[in-house]
C-alpha cells in the first residue's frame, strides 16, 4: 500500500462522505504544480476550483500571511483591523463602486450569498429570481437559488419566494420580475453549469428589467471575480453597474474569505447594525491575504495574462480541433473544452494519469480554471498532450 492509498483509506474511515473519496492526497504545491502523497507532480489547471489565482506557495502571499499571523490572526468583529479596512477600500476600487458603496466580509462564497439574500429581503419584497443552471452555494439560503435538482431535492422545502428562469433568456426574465421581486441574482458566466457565457446584451437587459421594476440586480462574481476572466470582475466586460456583487474564491488566494459589495449609498443602507454578522469574516489574516492577491495581480499584470492565455487556448483548440473535441467556451482563464461524447469524467482521469488536473464539470465539458500565473509553455504542454489524453480516455 502506498502512502497515498493509506491516507485515502484513513480518509474514508474518518471523514463524512459528502465528497465521495478524493482521487489524490495532495501534499504541497509550487507555482502551477502540485504533488501527491506518492511524490507525483501534476500541472494544476483547476486551481482549487478557481481559488488559487496566484498558484501555490507564491512568495507575496506566503510573506503577507506569515507576517499577519505573527501580528494578529483574529480580533472578532467587535473590533476591526487595518488589513480589513484596507481590503474593503481596495475591493471598492477594483469594483469601480460608486460613492457610498460598502463591503461586508464573510468566510466563503455561500456566506456572501446569504448576505445578499438578506440584502434582497430588506427591500421589503419577498421574491428572488435566479437562473436555471445556477450554482450559488449549498447553505440552505444559497441552495434555494442554486438550480440543480440533485443538490436541492434532499433538503426541500427550501426558502420560499425563489423562482428560476432559463439563463440568457431576456423574455423569460422580464416575465418573472414583478413588483414583488426584491432581487435578480445572476452569474455573469455560469461556471458549475459548464462555463456558459451569455450574450453581453443579457446582463444589460437584466439591468434594465430590474431598474424598471425597482428590484436589485445582484451579480454572483464568486467564481468569475478577481481577474479570472481578464477583468477584475466579469460584468466589467460590459457597461452594466449592478446593485451588489458577491466575491470569494480567488479573493484570498486560498485563504477562506468572501464578501458582499453593495453599490451606492441607497443599497448600502439596506442592512443596518445588528441585521447581519460574522465572527470570522474579514479577519486580519484573510484580509492580509486578499491585499496580497490584489497587489500581486496588479504588479504582475495577471489580468492581461488571463485574457491572453484564454485567447490562445481558444485559438489552439479551434484551429487544431483534436478528435472528440467540439469547441471551447469561456472568458480569460475560465474555459470549458467541450466534447463530442459524454466522457468528461474518463478524460479527467486520463489527464490526471498524464500529469494534468482538469475538472469534468459536465458530462461533455472539461472546466479549466488554472492559476492566473499560468505560462504559455505550461498551457501548450497540456494542449500538446490533449489528443493523447482523449485517445486514452476512449481506448
Coordinates of N, CA, C and O in Angstrom, one line a residue, residues 156-236:
X156 N -35.5 19.8 0.5 CA -36.7 20.6 0.3 C -37.7 20.3 1.4 O -37.7 19.2 2.0
X157 N -38.6 21.3 1.8 CA -38.8 22.6 1.2 C -37.7 23.6 1.5 O -37.3 23.6 2.7
X158 N -37.2 24.3 0.6 CA -36.2 25.4 0.8 C -36.9 26.7 1.0 O -38.1 26.8 1.0
X159 N -36.1 27.7 1.1 CA -36.6 29.1 1.3 C -37.6 29.5 0.2 O -37.3 29.3 -1.0
X160 N -38.8 29.9 0.6 CA -39.8 30.2 -0.4 C -39.5 31.5 -1.1 O -38.6 32.3 -0.7
X161 N -40.2 31.7 -2.2 CA -40.1 33.0 -2.9 C -39.1 33.1 -4.0 O -38.9 34.1 -4.7
X162 N -38.4 32.0 -4.3 CA -37.4 31.9 -5.3 C -37.9 31.2 -6.6 O -38.5 30.2 -6.5
X163 N -37.7 31.9 -7.7 CA -38.1 31.3 -9.0 C -36.9 31.2 -9.9 O -36.0 32.1 -9.8
X164 N -36.9 30.3 -10.8 CA -35.8 30.2 -11.8 C -36.3 30.3 -13.2 O -37.4 29.8 -13.5
X165 N -35.5 31.0 -14.0 CA -35.8 31.2 -15.4 C -34.7 30.7 -16.3 O -33.5 30.7 -15.8
X166 N -34.9 30.4 -17.5 CA -33.8 30.0 -18.4 C -32.7 31.0 -18.5 O -33.0 32.2 -18.7
X167 N -31.5 30.6 -18.3 CA -30.3 31.5 -18.4 C -30.2 32.1 -19.8 O -30.2 31.3 -20.7
X168 N -30.0 33.4 -19.8 CA -29.8 34.0 -21.1 C -31.1 34.4 -21.9 O -31.0 35.0 -23.0
X169 N -32.2 34.1 -21.3 CA -33.5 34.3 -22.0 C -34.1 35.6 -21.4 O -34.6 35.7 -20.3
X170 N -34.0 36.7 -22.2 CA -34.4 38.0 -21.7 C -35.9 38.0 -21.5 O -36.4 38.6 -20.5
X171 N -36.7 37.5 -22.4 CA -38.1 37.5 -22.3 C -38.6 36.7 -21.0 O -39.5 37.2 -20.3
X172 N -37.9 35.6 -20.8 CA -38.3 34.8 -19.6 C -38.0 35.6 -18.3 O -38.8 35.6 -17.4
X173 N -36.9 36.3 -18.3 CA -36.5 37.1 -17.1 C -37.5 38.2 -16.9 O -38.0 38.5 -15.8
X174 N -37.8 38.9 -18.0 CA -38.8 40.0 -18.0 C -40.1 39.6 -17.4 O -40.8 40.3 -16.7
X175 N -40.6 38.4 -17.8 CA -41.9 37.9 -17.4 C -42.0 37.6 -16.0 O -43.0 37.5 -15.4
X176 N -40.8 37.3 -15.4 CA -40.8 36.8 -14.0 C -40.6 37.9 -13.0 O -40.9 37.7 -11.8
X177 N -40.0 39.0 -13.4 CA -39.7 40.1 -12.5 C -40.9 41.0 -12.3 O -41.4 41.6 -13.3
X178 N -41.4 41.1 -11.1 CA -42.6 41.9 -10.8 C -42.4 42.8 -9.7 O -41.3 43.0 -9.1
X179 N -43.4 43.5 -9.2 CA -43.3 44.4 -8.1 C -43.1 43.7 -6.8 O -42.8 44.3 -5.8
X180 N -43.2 42.4 -6.8 CA -42.9 41.5 -5.6 C -41.4 41.0 -5.6 O -41.0 40.3 -4.7
X181 N -40.7 41.4 -6.7 CA -39.3 40.9 -6.8 C -38.3 41.8 -6.0 O -38.2 43.0 -6.4
X182 N -37.6 41.2 -5.1 CA -36.6 42.0 -4.4 C -35.3 42.1 -5.1 O -34.6 43.1 -5.1
X183 N -35.0 41.0 -5.8 CA -33.7 40.9 -6.5 C -33.7 39.9 -7.6 O -34.4 38.9 -7.5
X184 N -32.9 40.1 -8.6 CA -32.5 39.1 -9.5 C -31.0 38.8 -9.3 O -30.2 39.7 -9.1
X185 N -30.7 37.5 -9.1 CA -29.3 37.1 -8.8 C -28.8 36.2 -10.0 O -29.4 35.2 -10.3
X186 N -27.8 36.7 -10.6 CA -27.2 36.0 -11.8 C -25.7 35.9 -11.7 O -25.0 36.7 -11.1
X187 N -25.2 34.8 -12.3 CA -23.8 34.7 -12.5 C -23.5 35.3 -13.9 O -24.1 35.0 -14.9
X188 N -22.5 36.2 -14.0 CA -22.1 36.7 -15.3 C -21.7 35.6 -16.3 O -21.9 35.8 -17.5
X189 N -21.0 34.6 -15.8 CA -20.7 33.4 -16.5 C -21.1 32.2 -15.6 O -20.7 32.2 -14.4
X190 N -21.9 31.3 -16.1 CA -22.2 30.1 -15.2 C -21.1 29.1 -15.2 O -20.9 28.5 -16.3
X191 N -20.4 29.0 -14.1 CA -19.3 28.1 -14.0 C -19.7 26.6 -13.9 O -19.3 25.7 -14.7
X192 N -20.4 26.3 -12.8 CA -20.8 25.0 -12.5 C -21.7 24.3 -13.6 O -21.7 23.1 -13.8
X193 N -22.4 25.2 -14.3 CA -23.3 24.7 -15.4 C -22.5 24.2 -16.6 O -23.0 23.7 -17.5
X194 N -21.2 24.5 -16.6 CA -20.3 24.1 -17.7 C -19.7 25.3 -18.4 O -19.3 25.2 -19.6
X195 N -19.5 26.4 -17.7 CA -18.9 27.6 -18.3 C -19.7 28.1 -19.4 O -19.4 28.0 -20.6
X196 N -20.9 28.6 -19.1 CA -21.8 29.1 -20.0 C -21.7 30.7 -20.0 O -21.9 31.3 -19.0
X197 N -21.4 31.2 -21.2 CA -21.2 32.7 -21.3 C -22.5 33.2 -22.1 O -22.7 32.9 -23.2
X198 N -23.2 34.1 -21.4 CA -24.4 34.7 -22.1 C -24.0 35.8 -23.1 O -22.9 36.3 -23.0
X199 N -24.9 36.1 -23.9 CA -24.7 37.3 -24.8 C -24.6 38.5 -23.8 O -25.3 38.7 -22.9
X200 N -23.6 39.5 -24.1 CA -23.5 40.6 -23.3 C -24.8 41.4 -23.1 O -25.0 42.1 -22.1
X201 N -25.6 41.3 -24.1 CA -26.9 42.0 -24.0 C -27.8 41.5 -22.9 O -28.7 42.2 -22.5
X202 N -27.5 40.3 -22.5 CA -28.4 39.7 -21.4 C -28.2 40.5 -20.1 O -29.2 40.8 -19.5
X203 N -27.0 40.7 -19.7 CA -26.8 41.5 -18.5 C -27.3 42.9 -18.6 O -27.9 43.4 -17.6
X204 N -27.2 43.5 -19.8 CA -27.7 44.8 -19.9 C -29.2 44.8 -19.8 O -29.8 45.7 -19.2
X205 N -29.8 43.8 -20.4 CA -31.3 43.7 -20.3 C -31.7 43.4 -18.8 O -32.7 43.9 -18.4
X206 N -30.9 42.6 -18.1 CA -31.2 42.3 -16.7 C -31.2 43.6 -15.9 O -32.0 43.8 -15.0
X207 N -30.2 44.5 -16.2 CA -30.1 45.8 -15.6 C -31.4 46.6 -15.8 O -31.9 47.2 -15.0
X208 N -31.8 46.7 -17.1 CA -32.9 47.5 -17.5 C -34.2 46.9 -16.8 O -35.0 47.7 -16.3
X209 N -34.4 45.6 -16.8 CA -35.6 45.0 -16.3 C -35.7 45.2 -14.8 O -36.7 45.6 -14.2
X210 N -34.6 45.0 -14.0 CA -34.6 45.2 -12.6 C -34.8 46.7 -12.2 O -35.5 47.0 -11.3
X211 N -34.1 47.6 -13.0 CA -34.3 49.0 -12.7 C -35.8 49.4 -12.9 O -36.3 50.1 -12.0
X212 N -36.4 49.0 -14.0 CA -37.7 49.3 -14.3 C -38.7 48.8 -13.2 O -39.7 49.5 -12.9
X213 N -38.4 47.6 -12.6 CA -39.2 47.0 -11.6 C -38.9 47.5 -10.2 O -39.6 47.1 -9.3
X214 N -37.8 48.2 -10.0 CA -37.4 48.6 -8.7 C -36.8 47.4 -7.9 O -36.7 47.5 -6.7
X215 N -36.3 46.4 -8.6 CA -35.6 45.3 -7.9 C -34.1 45.5 -8.0 O -33.6 46.2 -8.9
X216 N -33.4 44.8 -7.1 CA -31.9 44.8 -7.1 C -31.4 43.9 -8.2 O -32.0 42.8 -8.4
X217 N -30.3 44.2 -8.8 CA -29.5 43.3 -9.6 C -28.2 42.9 -8.9 O -27.4 43.7 -8.7
X218 N -28.2 41.6 -8.4 CA -27.0 41.1 -7.7 C -26.3 40.1 -8.6 O -26.9 39.2 -9.0
X219 N -25.0 40.4 -8.8 CA -24.2 39.5 -9.6 C -23.3 38.7 -8.8 O -22.6 39.2 -8.0
X220 N -23.4 37.4 -9.0 CA -22.5 36.4 -8.3 C -21.2 36.3 -9.0 O -21.1 35.6 -10.0
X221 N -20.2 37.0 -8.5 CA -18.8 37.0 -9.1 C -17.9 36.1 -8.3 O -16.7 36.3 -8.3
X222 N -18.5 35.2 -7.6 CA -17.6 34.3 -6.7 C -16.6 33.6 -7.5 O -15.4 33.5 -7.1
X223 N -17.0 33.0 -8.6 CA -16.0 32.3 -9.5 C -15.4 33.1 -10.5 O -14.3 32.9 -10.9
X224 N -16.1 34.1 -11.0 CA -15.7 34.9 -12.1 C -14.9 36.2 -11.7 O -14.3 36.8 -12.6
X225 N -14.8 36.4 -10.4 CA -14.2 37.6 -10.0 C -12.7 37.4 -9.8 O -12.1 36.4 -10.0
X226 N -12.0 38.5 -9.3 CA -10.6 38.5 -9.0 C -9.7 38.2 -10.2 O -8.7 37.5 -10.1
X227 N -10.1 38.7 -11.4 CA -9.2 38.6 -12.6 C -9.5 37.3 -13.4 O -8.8 37.2 -14.4
X228 N -10.3 36.5 -13.0 CA -10.5 35.2 -13.6 C -10.8 35.3 -15.1 O -10.3 34.5 -15.9
X229 N -11.6 36.3 -15.5 CA -12.0 36.4 -16.9 C -11.2 37.4 -17.7 O -11.5 37.7 -18.8
X230 N -10.1 38.0 -17.0 CA -9.3 39.0 -17.7 C -9.7 40.4 -17.3 O -9.0 41.4 -17.7
X231 N -10.7 40.6 -16.5 CA -11.1 41.8 -15.9 C -11.2 41.5 -14.4 O -11.3 40.3 -14.0
X232 N -11.2 42.5 -13.5 CA -11.3 42.2 -12.1 C -12.6 41.4 -11.9 O -12.6 40.5 -11.1
X233 N -13.7 41.9 -12.5 CA -15.0 41.2 -12.4 C -15.6 41.0 -13.8 O -15.4 41.9 -14.7
X234 N -16.3 39.9 -14.0 CA -16.7 39.6 -15.3 C -17.7 40.6 -15.9 O -17.8 40.9 -17.1
X235 N -18.5 41.2 -15.0 CA -19.5 42.2 -15.5 C -18.8 43.4 -16.1 O -19.4 44.2 -16.8
X236 N -17.5 43.6 -15.7 CA -16.8 44.8 -16.3 C -16.5 44.6 -17.8 O -16.0 45.6 -18.4

